[in-house]
mmCIF file of C-alpha atoms and ligand atoms in Angstrom:
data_model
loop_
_atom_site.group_PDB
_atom_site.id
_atom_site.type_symbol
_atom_site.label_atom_id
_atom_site.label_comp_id
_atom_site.label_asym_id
_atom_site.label_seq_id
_atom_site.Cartn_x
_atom_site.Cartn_y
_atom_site.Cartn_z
ATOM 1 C CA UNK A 1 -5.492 30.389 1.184
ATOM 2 C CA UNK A 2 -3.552 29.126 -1.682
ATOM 3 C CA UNK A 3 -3.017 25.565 -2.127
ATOM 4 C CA UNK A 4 0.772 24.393 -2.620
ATOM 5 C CA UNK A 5 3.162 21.605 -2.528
ATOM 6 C CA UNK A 6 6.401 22.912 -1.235
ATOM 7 C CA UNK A 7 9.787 21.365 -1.670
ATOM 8 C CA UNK A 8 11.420 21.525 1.633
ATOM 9 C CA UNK A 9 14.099 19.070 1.877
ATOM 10 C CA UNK A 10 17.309 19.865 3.328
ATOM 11 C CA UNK A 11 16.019 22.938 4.297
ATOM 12 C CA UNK A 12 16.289 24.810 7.626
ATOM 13 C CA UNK A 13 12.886 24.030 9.503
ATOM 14 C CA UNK A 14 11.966 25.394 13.567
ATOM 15 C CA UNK A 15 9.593 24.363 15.128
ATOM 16 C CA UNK A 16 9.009 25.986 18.826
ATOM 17 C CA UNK A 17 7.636 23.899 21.376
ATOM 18 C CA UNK A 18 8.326 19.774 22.128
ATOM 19 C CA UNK A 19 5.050 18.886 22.846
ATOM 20 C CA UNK A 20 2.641 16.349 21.133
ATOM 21 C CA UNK A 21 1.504 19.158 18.682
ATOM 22 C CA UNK A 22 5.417 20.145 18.027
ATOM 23 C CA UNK A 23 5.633 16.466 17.751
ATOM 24 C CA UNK A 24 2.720 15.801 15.038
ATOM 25 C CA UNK A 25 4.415 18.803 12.867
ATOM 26 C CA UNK A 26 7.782 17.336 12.943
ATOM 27 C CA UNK A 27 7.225 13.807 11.761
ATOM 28 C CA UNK A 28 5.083 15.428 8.654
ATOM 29 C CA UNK A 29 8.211 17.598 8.320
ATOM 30 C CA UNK A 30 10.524 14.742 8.502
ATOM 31 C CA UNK A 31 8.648 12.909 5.923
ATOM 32 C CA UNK A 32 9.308 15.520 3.921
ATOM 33 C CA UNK A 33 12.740 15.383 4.850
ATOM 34 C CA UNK A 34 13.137 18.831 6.066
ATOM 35 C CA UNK A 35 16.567 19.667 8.434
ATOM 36 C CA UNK A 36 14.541 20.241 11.755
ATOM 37 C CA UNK A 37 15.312 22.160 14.787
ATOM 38 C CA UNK A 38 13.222 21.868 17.863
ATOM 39 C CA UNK A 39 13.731 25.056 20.374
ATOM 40 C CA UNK A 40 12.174 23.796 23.603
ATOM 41 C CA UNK A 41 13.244 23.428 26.994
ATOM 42 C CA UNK A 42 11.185 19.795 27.398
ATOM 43 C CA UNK A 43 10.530 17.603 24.463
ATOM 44 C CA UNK A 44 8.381 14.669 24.368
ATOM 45 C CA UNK A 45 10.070 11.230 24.489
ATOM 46 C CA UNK A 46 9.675 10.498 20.778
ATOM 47 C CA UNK A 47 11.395 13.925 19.936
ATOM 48 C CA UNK A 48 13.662 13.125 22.377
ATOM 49 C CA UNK A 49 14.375 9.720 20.253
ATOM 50 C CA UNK A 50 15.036 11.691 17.363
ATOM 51 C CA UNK A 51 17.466 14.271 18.557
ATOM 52 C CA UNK A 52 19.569 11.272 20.073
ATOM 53 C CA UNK A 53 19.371 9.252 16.310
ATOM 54 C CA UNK A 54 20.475 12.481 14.685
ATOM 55 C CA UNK A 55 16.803 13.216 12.699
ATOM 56 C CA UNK A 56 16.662 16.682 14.407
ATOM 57 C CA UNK A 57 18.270 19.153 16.071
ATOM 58 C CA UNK A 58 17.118 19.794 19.526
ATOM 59 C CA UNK A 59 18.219 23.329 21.011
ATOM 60 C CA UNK A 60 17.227 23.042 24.346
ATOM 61 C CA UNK A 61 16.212 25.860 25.577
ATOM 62 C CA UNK A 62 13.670 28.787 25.967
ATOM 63 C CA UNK A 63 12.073 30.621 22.792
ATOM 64 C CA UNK A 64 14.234 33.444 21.790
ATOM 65 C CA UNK A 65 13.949 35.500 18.477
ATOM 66 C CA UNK A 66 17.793 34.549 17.080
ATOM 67 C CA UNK A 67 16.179 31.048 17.080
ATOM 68 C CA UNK A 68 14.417 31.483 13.518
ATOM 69 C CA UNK A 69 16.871 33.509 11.713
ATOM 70 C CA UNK A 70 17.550 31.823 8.287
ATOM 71 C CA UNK A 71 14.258 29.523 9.074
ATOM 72 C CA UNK A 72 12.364 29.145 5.639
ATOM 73 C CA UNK A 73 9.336 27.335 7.704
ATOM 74 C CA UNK A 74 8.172 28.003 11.642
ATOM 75 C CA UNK A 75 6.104 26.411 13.502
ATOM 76 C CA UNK A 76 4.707 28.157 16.691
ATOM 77 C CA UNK A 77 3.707 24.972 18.560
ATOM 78 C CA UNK A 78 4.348 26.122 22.732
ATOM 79 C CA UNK A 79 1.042 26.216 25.282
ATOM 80 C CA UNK A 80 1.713 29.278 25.649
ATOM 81 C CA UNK A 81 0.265 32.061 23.890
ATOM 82 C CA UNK A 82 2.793 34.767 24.217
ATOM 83 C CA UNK A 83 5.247 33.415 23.449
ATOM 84 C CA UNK A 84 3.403 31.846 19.814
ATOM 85 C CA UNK A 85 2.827 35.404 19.136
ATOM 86 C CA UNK A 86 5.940 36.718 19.999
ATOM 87 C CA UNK A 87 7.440 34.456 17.360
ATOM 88 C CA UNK A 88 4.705 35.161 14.721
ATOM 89 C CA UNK A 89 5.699 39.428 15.386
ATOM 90 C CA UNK A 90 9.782 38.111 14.869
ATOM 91 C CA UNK A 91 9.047 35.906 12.293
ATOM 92 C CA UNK A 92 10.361 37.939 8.718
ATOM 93 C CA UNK A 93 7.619 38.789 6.156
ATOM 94 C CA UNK A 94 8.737 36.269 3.812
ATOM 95 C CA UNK A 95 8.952 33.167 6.298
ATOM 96 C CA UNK A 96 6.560 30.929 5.845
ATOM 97 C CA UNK A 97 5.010 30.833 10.004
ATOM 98 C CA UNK A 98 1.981 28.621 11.020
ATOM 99 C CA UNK A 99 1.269 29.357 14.955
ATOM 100 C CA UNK A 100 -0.905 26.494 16.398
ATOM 101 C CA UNK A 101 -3.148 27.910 18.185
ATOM 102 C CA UNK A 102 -4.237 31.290 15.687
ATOM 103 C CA UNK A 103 -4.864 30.052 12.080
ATOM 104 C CA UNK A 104 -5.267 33.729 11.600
ATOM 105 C CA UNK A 105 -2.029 35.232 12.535
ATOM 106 C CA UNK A 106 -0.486 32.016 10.195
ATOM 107 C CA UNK A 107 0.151 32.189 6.335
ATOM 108 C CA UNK A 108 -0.303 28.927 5.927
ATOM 109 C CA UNK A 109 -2.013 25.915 7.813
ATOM 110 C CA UNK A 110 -0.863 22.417 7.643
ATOM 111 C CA UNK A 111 -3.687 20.349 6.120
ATOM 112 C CA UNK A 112 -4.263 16.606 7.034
ATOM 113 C CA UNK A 113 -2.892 14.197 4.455
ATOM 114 C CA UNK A 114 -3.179 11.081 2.601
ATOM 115 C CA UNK A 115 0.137 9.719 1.207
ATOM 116 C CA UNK A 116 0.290 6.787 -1.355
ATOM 117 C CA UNK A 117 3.912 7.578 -3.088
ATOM 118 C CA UNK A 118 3.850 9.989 -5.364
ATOM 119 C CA UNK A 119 -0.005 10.704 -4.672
ATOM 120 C CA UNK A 120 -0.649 12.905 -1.792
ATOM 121 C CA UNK A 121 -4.116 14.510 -1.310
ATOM 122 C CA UNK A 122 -5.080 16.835 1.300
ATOM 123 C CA UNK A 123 -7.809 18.369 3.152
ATOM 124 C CA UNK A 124 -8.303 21.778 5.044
ATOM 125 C CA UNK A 125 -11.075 23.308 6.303
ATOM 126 C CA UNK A 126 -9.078 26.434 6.402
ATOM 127 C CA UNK A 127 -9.144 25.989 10.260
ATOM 128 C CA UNK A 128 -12.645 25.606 10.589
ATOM 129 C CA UNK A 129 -12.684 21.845 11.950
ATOM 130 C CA UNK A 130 -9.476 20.000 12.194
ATOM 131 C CA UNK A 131 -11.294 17.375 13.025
ATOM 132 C CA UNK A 132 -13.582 17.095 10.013
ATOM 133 C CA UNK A 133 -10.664 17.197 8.316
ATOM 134 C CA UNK A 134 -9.235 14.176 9.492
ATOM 135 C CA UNK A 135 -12.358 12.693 9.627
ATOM 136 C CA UNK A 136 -12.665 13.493 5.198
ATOM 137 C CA UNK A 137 -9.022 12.130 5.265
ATOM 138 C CA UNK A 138 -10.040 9.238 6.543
ATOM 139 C CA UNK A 139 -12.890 8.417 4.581
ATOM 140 C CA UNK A 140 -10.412 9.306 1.667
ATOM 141 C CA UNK A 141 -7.608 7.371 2.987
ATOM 142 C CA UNK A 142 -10.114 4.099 2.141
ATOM 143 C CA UNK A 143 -10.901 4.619 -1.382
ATOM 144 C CA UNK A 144 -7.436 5.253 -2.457
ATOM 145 C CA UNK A 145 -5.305 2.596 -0.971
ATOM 146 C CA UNK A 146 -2.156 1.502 -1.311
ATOM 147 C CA UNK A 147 -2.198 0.039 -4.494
ATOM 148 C CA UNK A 148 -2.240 3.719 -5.683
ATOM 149 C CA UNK A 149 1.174 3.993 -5.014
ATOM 150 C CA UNK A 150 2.530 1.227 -7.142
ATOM 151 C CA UNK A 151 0.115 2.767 -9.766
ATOM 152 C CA UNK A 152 1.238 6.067 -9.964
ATOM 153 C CA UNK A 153 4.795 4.659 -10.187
ATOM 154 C CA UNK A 154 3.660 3.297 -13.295
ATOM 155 C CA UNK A 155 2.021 6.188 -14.790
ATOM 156 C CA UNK A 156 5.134 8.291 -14.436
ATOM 157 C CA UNK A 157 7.344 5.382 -16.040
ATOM 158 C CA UNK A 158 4.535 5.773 -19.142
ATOM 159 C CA UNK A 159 4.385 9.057 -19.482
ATOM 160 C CA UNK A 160 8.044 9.554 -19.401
ATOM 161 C CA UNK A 161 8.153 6.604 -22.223
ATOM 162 C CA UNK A 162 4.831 7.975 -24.154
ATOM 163 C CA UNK A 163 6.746 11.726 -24.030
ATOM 164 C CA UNK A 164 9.688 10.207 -25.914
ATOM 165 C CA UNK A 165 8.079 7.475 -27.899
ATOM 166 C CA UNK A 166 4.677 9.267 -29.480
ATOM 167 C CA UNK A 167 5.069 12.185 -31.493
ATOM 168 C CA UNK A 168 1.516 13.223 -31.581
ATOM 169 C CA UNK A 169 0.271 15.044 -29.125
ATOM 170 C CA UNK A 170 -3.538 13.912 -29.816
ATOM 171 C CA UNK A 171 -2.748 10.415 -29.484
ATOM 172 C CA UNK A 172 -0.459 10.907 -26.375
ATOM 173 C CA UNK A 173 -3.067 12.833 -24.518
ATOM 174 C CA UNK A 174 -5.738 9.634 -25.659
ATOM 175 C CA UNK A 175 -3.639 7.382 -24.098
ATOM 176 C CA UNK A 176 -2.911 9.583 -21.021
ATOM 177 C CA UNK A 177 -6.514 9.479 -20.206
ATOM 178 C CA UNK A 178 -6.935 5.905 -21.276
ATOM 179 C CA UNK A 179 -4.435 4.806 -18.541
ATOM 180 C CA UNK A 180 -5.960 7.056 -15.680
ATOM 181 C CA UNK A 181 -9.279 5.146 -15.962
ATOM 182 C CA UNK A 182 -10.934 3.183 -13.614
ATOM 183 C CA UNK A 183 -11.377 0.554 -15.879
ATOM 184 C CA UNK A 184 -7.486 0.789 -16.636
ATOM 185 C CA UNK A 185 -6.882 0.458 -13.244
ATOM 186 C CA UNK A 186 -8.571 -2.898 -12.543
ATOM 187 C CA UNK A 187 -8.615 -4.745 -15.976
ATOM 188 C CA UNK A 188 -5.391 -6.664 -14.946
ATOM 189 C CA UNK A 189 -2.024 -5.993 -16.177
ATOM 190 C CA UNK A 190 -1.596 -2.940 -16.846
ATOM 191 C CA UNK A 191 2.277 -3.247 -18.564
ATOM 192 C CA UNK A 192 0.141 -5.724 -20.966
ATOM 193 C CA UNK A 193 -3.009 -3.173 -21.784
ATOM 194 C CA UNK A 194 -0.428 -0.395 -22.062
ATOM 195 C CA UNK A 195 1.379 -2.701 -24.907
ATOM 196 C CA UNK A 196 -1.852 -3.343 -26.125
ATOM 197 C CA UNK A 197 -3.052 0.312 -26.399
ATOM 198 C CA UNK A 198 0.154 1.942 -28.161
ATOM 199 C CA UNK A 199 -0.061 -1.221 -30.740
ATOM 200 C CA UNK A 200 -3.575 -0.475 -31.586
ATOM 201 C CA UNK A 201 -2.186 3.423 -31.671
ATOM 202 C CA UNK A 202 0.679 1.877 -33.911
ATOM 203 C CA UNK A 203 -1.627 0.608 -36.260
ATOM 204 C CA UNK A 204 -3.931 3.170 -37.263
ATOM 205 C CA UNK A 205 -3.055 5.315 -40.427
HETATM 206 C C1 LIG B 1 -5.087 18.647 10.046
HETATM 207 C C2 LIG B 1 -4.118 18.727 11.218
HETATM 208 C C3 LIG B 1 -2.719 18.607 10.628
HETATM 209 C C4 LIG B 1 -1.620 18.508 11.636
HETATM 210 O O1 LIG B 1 -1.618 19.195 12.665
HETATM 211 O O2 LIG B 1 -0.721 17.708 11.347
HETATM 212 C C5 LIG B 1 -4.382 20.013 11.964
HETATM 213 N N1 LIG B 1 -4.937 19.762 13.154
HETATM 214 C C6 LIG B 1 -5.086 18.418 13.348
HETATM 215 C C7 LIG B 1 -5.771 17.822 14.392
HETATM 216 C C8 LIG B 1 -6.403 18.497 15.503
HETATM 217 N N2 LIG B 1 -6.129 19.743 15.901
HETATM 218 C C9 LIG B 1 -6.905 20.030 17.017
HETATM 219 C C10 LIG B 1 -7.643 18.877 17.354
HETATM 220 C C11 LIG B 1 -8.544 18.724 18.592
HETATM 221 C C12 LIG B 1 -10.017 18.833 18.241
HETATM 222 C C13 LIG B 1 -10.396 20.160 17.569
HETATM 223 O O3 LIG B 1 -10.107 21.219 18.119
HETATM 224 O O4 LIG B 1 -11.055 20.094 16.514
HETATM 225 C C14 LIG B 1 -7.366 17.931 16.363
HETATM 226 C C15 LIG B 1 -7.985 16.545 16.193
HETATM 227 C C16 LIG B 1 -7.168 15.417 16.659
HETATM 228 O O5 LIG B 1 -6.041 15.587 17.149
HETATM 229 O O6 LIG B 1 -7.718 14.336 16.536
HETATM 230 C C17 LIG B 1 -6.901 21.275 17.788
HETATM 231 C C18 LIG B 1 -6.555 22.572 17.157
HETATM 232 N N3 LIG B 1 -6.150 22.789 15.876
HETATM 233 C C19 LIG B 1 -5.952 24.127 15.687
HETATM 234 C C20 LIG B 1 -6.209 24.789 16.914
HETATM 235 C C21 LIG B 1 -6.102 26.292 17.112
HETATM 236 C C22 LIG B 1 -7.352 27.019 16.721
HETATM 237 O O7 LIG B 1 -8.305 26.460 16.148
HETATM 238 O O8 LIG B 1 -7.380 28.224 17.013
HETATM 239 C C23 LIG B 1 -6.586 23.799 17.852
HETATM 240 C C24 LIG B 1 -6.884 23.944 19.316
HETATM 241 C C25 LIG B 1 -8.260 24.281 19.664
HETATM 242 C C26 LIG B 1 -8.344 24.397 21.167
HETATM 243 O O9 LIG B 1 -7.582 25.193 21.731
HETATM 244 O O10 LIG B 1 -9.150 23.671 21.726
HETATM 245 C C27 LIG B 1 -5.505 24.745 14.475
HETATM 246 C C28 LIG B 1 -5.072 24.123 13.316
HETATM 247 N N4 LIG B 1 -4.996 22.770 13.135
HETATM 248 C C29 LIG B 1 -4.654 22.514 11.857
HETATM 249 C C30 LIG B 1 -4.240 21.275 11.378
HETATM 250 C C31 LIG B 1 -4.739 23.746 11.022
HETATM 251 C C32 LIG B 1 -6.097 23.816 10.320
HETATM 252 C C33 LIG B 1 -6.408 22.595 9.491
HETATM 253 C C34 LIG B 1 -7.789 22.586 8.918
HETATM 254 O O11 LIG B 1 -8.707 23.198 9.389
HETATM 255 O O12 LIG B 1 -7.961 21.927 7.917
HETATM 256 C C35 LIG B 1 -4.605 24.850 12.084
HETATM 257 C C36 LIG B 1 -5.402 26.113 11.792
HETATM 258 C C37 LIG B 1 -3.181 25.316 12.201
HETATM 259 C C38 LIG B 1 -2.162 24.230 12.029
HETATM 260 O O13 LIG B 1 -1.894 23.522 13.004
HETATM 261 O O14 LIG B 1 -1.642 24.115 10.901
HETATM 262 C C39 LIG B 1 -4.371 17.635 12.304
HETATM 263 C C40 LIG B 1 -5.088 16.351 11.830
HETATM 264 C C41 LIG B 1 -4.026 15.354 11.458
HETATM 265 C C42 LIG B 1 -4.558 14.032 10.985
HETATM 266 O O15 LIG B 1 -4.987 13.940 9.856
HETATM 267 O O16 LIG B 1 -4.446 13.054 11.750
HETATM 268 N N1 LIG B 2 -2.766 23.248 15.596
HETATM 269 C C1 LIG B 2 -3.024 22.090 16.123
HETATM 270 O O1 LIG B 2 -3.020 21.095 15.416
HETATM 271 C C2 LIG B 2 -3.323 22.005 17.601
HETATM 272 C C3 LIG B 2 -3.878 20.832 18.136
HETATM 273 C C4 LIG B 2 -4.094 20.750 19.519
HETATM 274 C C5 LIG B 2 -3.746 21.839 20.308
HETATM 275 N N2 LIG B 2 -3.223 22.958 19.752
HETATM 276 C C6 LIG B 2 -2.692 24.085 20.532
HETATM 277 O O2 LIG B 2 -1.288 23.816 20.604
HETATM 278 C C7 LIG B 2 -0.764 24.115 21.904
HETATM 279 C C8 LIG B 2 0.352 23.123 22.242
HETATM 280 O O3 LIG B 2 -0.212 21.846 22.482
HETATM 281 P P1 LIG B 2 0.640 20.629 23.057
HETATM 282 O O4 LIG B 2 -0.337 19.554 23.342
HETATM 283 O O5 LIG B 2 1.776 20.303 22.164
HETATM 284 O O6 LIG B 2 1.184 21.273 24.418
HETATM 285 P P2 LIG B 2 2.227 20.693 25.486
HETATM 286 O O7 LIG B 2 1.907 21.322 26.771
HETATM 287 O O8 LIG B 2 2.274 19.201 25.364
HETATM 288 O O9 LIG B 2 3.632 21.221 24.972
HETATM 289 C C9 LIG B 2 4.035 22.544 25.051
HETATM 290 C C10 LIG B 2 5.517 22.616 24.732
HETATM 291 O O10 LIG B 2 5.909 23.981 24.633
HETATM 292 C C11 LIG B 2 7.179 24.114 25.256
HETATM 293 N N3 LIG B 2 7.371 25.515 25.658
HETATM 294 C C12 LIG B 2 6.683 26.233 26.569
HETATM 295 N N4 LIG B 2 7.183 27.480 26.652
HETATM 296 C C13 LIG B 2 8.200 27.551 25.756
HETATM 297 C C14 LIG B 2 9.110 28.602 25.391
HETATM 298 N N5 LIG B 2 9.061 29.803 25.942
HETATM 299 N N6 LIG B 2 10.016 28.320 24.425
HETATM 300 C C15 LIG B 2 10.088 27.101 23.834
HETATM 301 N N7 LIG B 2 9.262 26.088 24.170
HETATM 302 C C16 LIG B 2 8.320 26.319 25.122
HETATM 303 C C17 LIG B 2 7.132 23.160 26.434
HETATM 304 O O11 LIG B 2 8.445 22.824 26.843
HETATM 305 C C18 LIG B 2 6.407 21.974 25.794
HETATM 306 O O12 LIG B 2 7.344 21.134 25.146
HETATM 307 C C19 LIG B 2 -1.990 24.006 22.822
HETATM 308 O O13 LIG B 2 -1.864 24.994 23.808
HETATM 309 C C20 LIG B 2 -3.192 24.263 21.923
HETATM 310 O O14 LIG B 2 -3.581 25.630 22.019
HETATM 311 C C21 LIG B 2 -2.995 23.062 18.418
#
């Protein structure tokens, strides 16, 4: 398995099935903003919420394999196994297909995820324990808290001004690791210890 971050807004996303599990994959897909359809003859009532505000699309019917033509992403999410598998043996080589209940027949499994902004870190055990996954997200979801999203705002607005400001490259990657310290991080104001930083930079011959 090969680790990615995939851009998948505005494109076309099914997922088959409107249970809880259906459910849990489309409000990670939504917060990637993904254009979701849901083929399913019952949905729960929080999809159902979301087909009535316009989020998704809700086709409301039975599985059949015209559903995931054009799909760049499936999800396989019914209770019932034939018809998972019968959508993983439609599904194109190059569509990306995760099928809930066979990690093996999916190419790729939907890890659990921390999300602070731009920050996102996530855990799989490659579907060996889902729920020592979530448990590792958890523990993870402590130490980085939401502070880290305000923080990694402001390392993007640095290094976009240290990428246009400093022409060395030795003294921009200093400062890059300066400002990704711990020490960085908590020594209060961090606009102030950048100005400090690039002045003692400034100064040096
Ligand atoms: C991480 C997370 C993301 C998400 O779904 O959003 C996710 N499962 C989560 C929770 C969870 N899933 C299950 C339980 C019940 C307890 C348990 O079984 O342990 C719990 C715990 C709970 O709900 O608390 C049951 C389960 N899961 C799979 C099967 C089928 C099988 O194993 O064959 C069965 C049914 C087994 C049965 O029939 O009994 C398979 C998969 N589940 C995966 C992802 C992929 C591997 C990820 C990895 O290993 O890292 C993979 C391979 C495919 C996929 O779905 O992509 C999400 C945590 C979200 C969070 O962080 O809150
Ligand atoms: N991967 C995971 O994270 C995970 C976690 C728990 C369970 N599971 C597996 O996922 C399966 C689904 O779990 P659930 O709790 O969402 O089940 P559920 O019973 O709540 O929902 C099943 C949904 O599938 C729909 N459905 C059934 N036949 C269909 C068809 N032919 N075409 C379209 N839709 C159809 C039903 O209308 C219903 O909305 C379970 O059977 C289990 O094996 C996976």
């Amino acid at each position: 398995m090969y680790p990615v971050m995939l851009q998948i807004a505005n494109k076309p996303v099914v997922v088959v099935g409107g249970g809880d599990v259906a459910e849990r994959k489309v409000v990670g897909l939504l917060e990637a903003n993904a254009a979701v359809t849901v083929v399913s003859p019952a949905v729960t009532k929080a999809l159902k919420e979301l087909a009535e505000n316009g989020k998704i699309h809700w086709k409301e019917k039975l599985f059949s394999a015209d559903d995931i033509d054009g799909a760049f992403l499936v999800i396989a999410a019914t209770n019932d196994r034939h018809v998972n598998e019968t959508v993983a043996q439609v599904a194109k080589p190059h569509q990306l297909i995760n099928i809930v209940d066979d990690p093996e027949r999916s190419n790729f499994h939907v890890p659990s995820v921390v999300r602070r902004g731009k920050l996102t870190i996530s855990v799989s055990t490659n579907g060996a324990s889902p729920t020592l996954a979530k448990q590792i997200r958890n523990e993870i979801a402590n130490i980085y808290d939401e502070e880290y999203e305000r923080y990694v705002d402001f390392l993007l607005a640095c290094r976009r001004y240290i990428l246009q400001h400093i022409d060395d490259a030795s003294i921009r990657r200093s400062i890059f690791q300066t400002i990704a310290t711990e020490s960085f991080r908590k020594n209060g104001t961090w606009e102030e210890q950048l100005r400090e930083l690039i002045a003692r930079y400034k100064k040096q011959p």
